[in-house]
XYZ file of C-alpha atoms in Angstrom:
332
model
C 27.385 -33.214 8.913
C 25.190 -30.479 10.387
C 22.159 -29.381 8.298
C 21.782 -25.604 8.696
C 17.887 -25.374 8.976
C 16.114 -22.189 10.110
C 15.463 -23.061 13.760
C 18.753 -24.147 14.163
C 19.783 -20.148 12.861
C 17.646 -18.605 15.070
C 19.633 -20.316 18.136
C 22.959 -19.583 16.529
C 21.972 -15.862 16.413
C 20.357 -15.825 19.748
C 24.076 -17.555 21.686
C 26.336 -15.107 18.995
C 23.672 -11.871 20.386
C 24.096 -12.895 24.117
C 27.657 -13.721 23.621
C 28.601 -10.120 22.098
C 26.065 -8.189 24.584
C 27.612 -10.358 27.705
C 31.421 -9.497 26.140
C 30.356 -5.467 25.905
C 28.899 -5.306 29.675
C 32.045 -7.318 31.267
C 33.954 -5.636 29.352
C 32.539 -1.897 30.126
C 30.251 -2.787 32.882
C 28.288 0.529 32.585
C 25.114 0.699 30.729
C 26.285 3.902 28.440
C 29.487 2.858 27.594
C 28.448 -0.424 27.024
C 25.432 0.686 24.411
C 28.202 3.020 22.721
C 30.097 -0.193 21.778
C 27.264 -2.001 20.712
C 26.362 0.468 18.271
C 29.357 1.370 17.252
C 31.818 -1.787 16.580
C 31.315 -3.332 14.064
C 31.149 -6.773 14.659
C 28.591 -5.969 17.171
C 26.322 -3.947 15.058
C 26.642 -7.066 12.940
C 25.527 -9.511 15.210
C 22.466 -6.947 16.419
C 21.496 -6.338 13.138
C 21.217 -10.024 12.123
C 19.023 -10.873 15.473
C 16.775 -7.832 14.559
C 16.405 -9.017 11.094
C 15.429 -12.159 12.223
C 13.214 -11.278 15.315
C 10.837 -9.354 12.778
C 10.611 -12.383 10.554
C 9.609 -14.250 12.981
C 6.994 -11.193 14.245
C 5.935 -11.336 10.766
C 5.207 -14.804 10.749
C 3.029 -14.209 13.590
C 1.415 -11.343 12.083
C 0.974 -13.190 9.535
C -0.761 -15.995 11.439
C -3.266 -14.202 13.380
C -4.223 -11.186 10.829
C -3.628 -13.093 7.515
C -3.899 -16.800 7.921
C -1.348 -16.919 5.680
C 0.001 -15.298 2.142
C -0.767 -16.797 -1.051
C 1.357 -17.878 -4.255
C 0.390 -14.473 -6.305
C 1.206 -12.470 -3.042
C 4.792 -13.691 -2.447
C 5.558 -12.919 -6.512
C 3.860 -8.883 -5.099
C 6.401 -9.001 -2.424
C 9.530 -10.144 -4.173
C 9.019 -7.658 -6.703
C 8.006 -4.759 -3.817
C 10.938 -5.907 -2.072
C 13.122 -5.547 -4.868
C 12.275 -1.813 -5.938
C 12.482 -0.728 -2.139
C 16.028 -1.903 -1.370
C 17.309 -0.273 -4.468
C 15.449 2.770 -3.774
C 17.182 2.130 -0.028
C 20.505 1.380 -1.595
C 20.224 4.780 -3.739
C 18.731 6.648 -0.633
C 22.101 6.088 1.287
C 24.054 8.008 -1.511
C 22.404 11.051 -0.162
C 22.172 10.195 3.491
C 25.499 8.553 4.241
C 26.994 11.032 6.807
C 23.923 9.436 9.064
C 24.870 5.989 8.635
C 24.763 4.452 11.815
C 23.475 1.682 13.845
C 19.751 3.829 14.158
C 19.140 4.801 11.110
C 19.341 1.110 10.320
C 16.892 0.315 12.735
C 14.868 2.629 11.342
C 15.471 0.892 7.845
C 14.159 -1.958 9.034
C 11.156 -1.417 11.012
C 10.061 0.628 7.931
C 10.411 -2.358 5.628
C 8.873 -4.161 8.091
C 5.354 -2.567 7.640
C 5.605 -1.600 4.046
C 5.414 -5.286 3.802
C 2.367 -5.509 5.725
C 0.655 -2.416 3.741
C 1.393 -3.964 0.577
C -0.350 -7.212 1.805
C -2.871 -5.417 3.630
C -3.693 -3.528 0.246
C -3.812 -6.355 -2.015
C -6.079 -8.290 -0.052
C -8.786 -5.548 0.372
C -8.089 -5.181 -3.735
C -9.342 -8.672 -4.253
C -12.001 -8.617 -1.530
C -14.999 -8.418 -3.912
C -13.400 -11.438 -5.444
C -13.348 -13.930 -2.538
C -16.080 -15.556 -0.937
C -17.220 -13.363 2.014
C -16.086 -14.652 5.202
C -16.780 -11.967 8.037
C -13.925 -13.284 10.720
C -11.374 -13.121 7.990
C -12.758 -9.560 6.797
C -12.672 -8.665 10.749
C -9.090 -9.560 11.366
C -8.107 -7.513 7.823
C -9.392 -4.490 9.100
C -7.890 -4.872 12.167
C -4.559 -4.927 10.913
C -5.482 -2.002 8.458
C -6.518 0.286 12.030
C -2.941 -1.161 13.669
C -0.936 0.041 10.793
C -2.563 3.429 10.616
C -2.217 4.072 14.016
C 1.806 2.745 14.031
C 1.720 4.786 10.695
C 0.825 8.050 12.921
C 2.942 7.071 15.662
C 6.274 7.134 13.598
C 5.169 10.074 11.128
C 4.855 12.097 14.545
C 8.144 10.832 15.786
C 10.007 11.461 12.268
C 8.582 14.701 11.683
C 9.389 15.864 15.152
C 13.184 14.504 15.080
C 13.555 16.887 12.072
C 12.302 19.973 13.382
C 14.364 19.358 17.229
C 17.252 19.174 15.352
C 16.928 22.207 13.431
C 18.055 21.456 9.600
C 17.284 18.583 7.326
C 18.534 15.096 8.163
C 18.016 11.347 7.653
C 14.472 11.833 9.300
C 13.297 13.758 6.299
C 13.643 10.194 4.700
C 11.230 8.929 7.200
C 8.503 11.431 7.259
C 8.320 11.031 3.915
C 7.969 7.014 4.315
C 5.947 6.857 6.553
C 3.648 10.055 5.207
C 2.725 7.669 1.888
C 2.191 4.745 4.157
C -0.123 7.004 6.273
C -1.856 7.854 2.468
C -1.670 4.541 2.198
C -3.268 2.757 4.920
C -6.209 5.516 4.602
C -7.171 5.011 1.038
C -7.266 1.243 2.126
C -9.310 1.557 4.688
C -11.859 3.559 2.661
C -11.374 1.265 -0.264
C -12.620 -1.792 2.304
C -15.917 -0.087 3.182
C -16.335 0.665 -0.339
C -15.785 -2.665 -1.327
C -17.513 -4.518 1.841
C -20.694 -2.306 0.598
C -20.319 -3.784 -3.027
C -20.714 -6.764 -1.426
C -23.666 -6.224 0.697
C -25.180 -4.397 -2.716
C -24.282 -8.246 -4.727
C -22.867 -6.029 -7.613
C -25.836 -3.681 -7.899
C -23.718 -0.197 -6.585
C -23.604 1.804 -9.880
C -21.232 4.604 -7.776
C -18.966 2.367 -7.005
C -16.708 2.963 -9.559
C -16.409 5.872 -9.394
C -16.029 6.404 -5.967
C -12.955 3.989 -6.848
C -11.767 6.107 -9.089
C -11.995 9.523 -6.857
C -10.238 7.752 -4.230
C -7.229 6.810 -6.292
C -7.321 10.151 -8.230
C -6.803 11.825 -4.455
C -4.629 9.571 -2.906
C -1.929 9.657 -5.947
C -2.772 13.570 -5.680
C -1.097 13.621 -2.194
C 1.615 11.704 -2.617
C 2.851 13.251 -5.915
C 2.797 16.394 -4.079
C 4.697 14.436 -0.601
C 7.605 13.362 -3.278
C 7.157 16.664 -4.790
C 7.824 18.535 -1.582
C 10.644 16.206 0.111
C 12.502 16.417 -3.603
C 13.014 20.476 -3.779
C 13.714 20.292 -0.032
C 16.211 17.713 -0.472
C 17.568 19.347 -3.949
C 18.016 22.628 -1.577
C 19.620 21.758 1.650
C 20.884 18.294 0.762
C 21.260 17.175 -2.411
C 20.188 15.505 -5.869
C 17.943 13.028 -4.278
C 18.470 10.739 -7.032
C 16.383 7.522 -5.243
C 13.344 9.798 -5.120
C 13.417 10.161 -9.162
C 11.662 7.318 -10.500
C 9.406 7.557 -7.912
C 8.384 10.806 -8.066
C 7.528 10.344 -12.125
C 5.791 7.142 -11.567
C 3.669 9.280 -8.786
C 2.543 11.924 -11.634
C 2.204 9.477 -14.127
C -0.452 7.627 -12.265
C -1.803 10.884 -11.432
C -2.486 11.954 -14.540
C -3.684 8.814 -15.835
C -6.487 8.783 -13.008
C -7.232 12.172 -13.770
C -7.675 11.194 -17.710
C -9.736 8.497 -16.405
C -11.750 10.639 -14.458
C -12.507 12.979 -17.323
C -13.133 9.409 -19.858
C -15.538 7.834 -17.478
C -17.587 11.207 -16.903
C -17.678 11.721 -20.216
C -18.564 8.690 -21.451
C -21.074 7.586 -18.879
C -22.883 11.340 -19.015
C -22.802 12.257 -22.192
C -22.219 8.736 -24.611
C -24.518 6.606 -22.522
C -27.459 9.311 -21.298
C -29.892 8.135 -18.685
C -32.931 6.904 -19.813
C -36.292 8.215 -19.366
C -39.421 6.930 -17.821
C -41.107 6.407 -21.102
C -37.860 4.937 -22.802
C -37.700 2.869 -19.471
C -41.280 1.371 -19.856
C -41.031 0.885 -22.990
C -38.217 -1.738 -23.000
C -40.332 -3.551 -20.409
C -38.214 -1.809 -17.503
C -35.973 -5.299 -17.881
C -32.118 -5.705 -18.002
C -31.404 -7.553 -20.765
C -28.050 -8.722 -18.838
C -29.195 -9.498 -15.441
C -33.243 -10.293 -16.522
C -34.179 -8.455 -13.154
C -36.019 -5.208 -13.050
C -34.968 -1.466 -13.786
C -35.959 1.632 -12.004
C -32.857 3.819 -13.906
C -30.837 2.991 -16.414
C -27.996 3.347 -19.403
C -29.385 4.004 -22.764
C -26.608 2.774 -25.399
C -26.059 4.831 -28.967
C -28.411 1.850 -30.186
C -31.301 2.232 -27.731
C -31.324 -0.215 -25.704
C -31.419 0.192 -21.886
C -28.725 -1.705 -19.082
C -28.357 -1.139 -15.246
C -25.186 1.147 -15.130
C -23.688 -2.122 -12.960
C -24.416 -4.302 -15.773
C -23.353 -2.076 -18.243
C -19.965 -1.346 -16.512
C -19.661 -5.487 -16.622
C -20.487 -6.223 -19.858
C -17.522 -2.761 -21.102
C -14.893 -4.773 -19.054
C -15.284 -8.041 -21.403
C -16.532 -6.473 -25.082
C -17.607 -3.026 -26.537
C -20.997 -4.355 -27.978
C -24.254 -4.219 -26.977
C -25.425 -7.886 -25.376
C -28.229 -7.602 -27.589
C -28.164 -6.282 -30.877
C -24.156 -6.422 -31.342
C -23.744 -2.967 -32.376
C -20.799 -1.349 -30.909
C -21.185 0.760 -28.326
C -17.902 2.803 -27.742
């Protein structure tokens, strides 16, 4: 009995492929006629489909190889559950955009899968970057990818935005430039989040902005793309239709908005007005020491109780307990 493994697939697609492409041009032999077929029949579109599907896995896995190294246990749970949300918002999307159903906008389906997948690995290995030992080839090859998804990212947003506006009124490319506009968003606010983090590095902790810069720069990059789903949804709601796959997304968008924005307002308030920098005096007179670090201060946090952290250290020590490190009271 013959075990079905994956190499053995990839053959069996490549002979069914050639078989149907070799069928269409003896059967038509002209190139146009013969490309109509192929996108049109639909045991052909089939057979196309399943060789494209598995000529970008095995891209990916190359990808993979030379950008990546390769994907860890936590990061295959991210993409299963990615993966799962984006076909059903796919699945949903083609309620609204069935009279374009055709062999392209399938293609177009799945090259855009194709580097979500990538920006959502891309992503969650710059968010644990600070977390990892600090390995400058690996870092170098990360941000490499990052730059060759923008600039794909720009590439397609160009060539989505422009098939809408050649062809006059809204379309299945609407879909796109919206897509690819939040992976644009995306692959920015990642980029800027890796020189933020690569200088918390270099800093070993010490970067008492760095939070907030953080925060800014996922307070502005929700910003833009509640107002991208924002925009695409009363467009679509006008000249198309209820764009019903666009929903949850867009009130998961403003959610997170507004919950950076709250943050925003929380840390700012408590950091300027709760914890008030201390003085020179106040500074000398606690010895200009860190009680949670034991190195020197130049500025400082004073707590409600007086005593004096780094704003790094005091950031820390909030994430793990609300009391101060040295007298217990609490703090917030």
């Amino acid at each position: 009995m013959i075990r079905l493994t994956f190499p053995l697939y990839c053959q069996v697609t490549v002979v069914l492929t050639a078989l149907v492409i070799y069928h269409a041009a003896n059967k038509y032999e002209q190139f146009y006629p013969t490309g109509v077929y192929l996108a049109t029949a639909k045991h052909a579109l089939l057979a196309i489909t399943n060789f494209a599907v598995v000529l970008a896995y095995l891209i990916g896995k190359l990808v993979i190889k030379v950008f990546l190294e390769r994907i860890h246990e936590r990061e295959i749970d991210l993409l299963n559950d990615r993966l799962k949300t984006s076909i059903t918002d796919t699945i949903l999307a083609l309620t609204i955009f069935r009279e374009h159903f055709n062999a392209q906008f399938v293609f177009l389906l799945l090259v855009l899968l194709f580097f979500q997948v990538f920006h959502w690995l891309a992503k969650y290995r710059v968010e644990y970057l600070e977390h990892s030992p600090f390995d400058f080839k690996k870092n170098i090859k990360l941000f490499t990818l990052l730059v060759i998804l923008l600039f794909f990212d720009v590439i397609f947003l160009y060539f989505a935005i422009n098939s809408v506006f050649e062809n006059g009124t809204p379309n299945s490319m609407m879909l796109f430039s919206l897509e690819y506009g939040l992976l644009l968003v995306s692959s920015i606010s990642t980029i800027i989040s890796f020189f933020i983090n690569i200088e918390g590095i270099k800093r070993e902790g010490r970067w008492d902005q760095k939070g907030l810069y953080i925060l800014y720069l996922e307070f502005f990059s929700e910003g833009i793309k509640t107002i991208l789903y924002g925009m695409f949804f009363i467009v679509s709601l006008i000249h198309i239709g209820l764009p019903i796959h666009i929903i949850r997304q867009l009130f998961i968008s403003f959610r997170t908005f507004y919950r950076r924005l709250q943050d925003l307002i929380q840390y700012q308030s408590i950091m300027n007005e709760r914890f008030q920098d201390a003085t020179e005096q106040e500074l000398e007179n606690s010895d200009k020491i860190c009680i949670v670090c034991r190195e020197d201060m130049t500025s400082g946090k004073k707590l409600p109780c007086g005593h004096i952290l780094h704003l790094h250290c005091l950031r820390s020590w909030l994430e793990r307990q609300f009391t101060c490190p040295i007298c217990r009271a609490l703090v917030i």
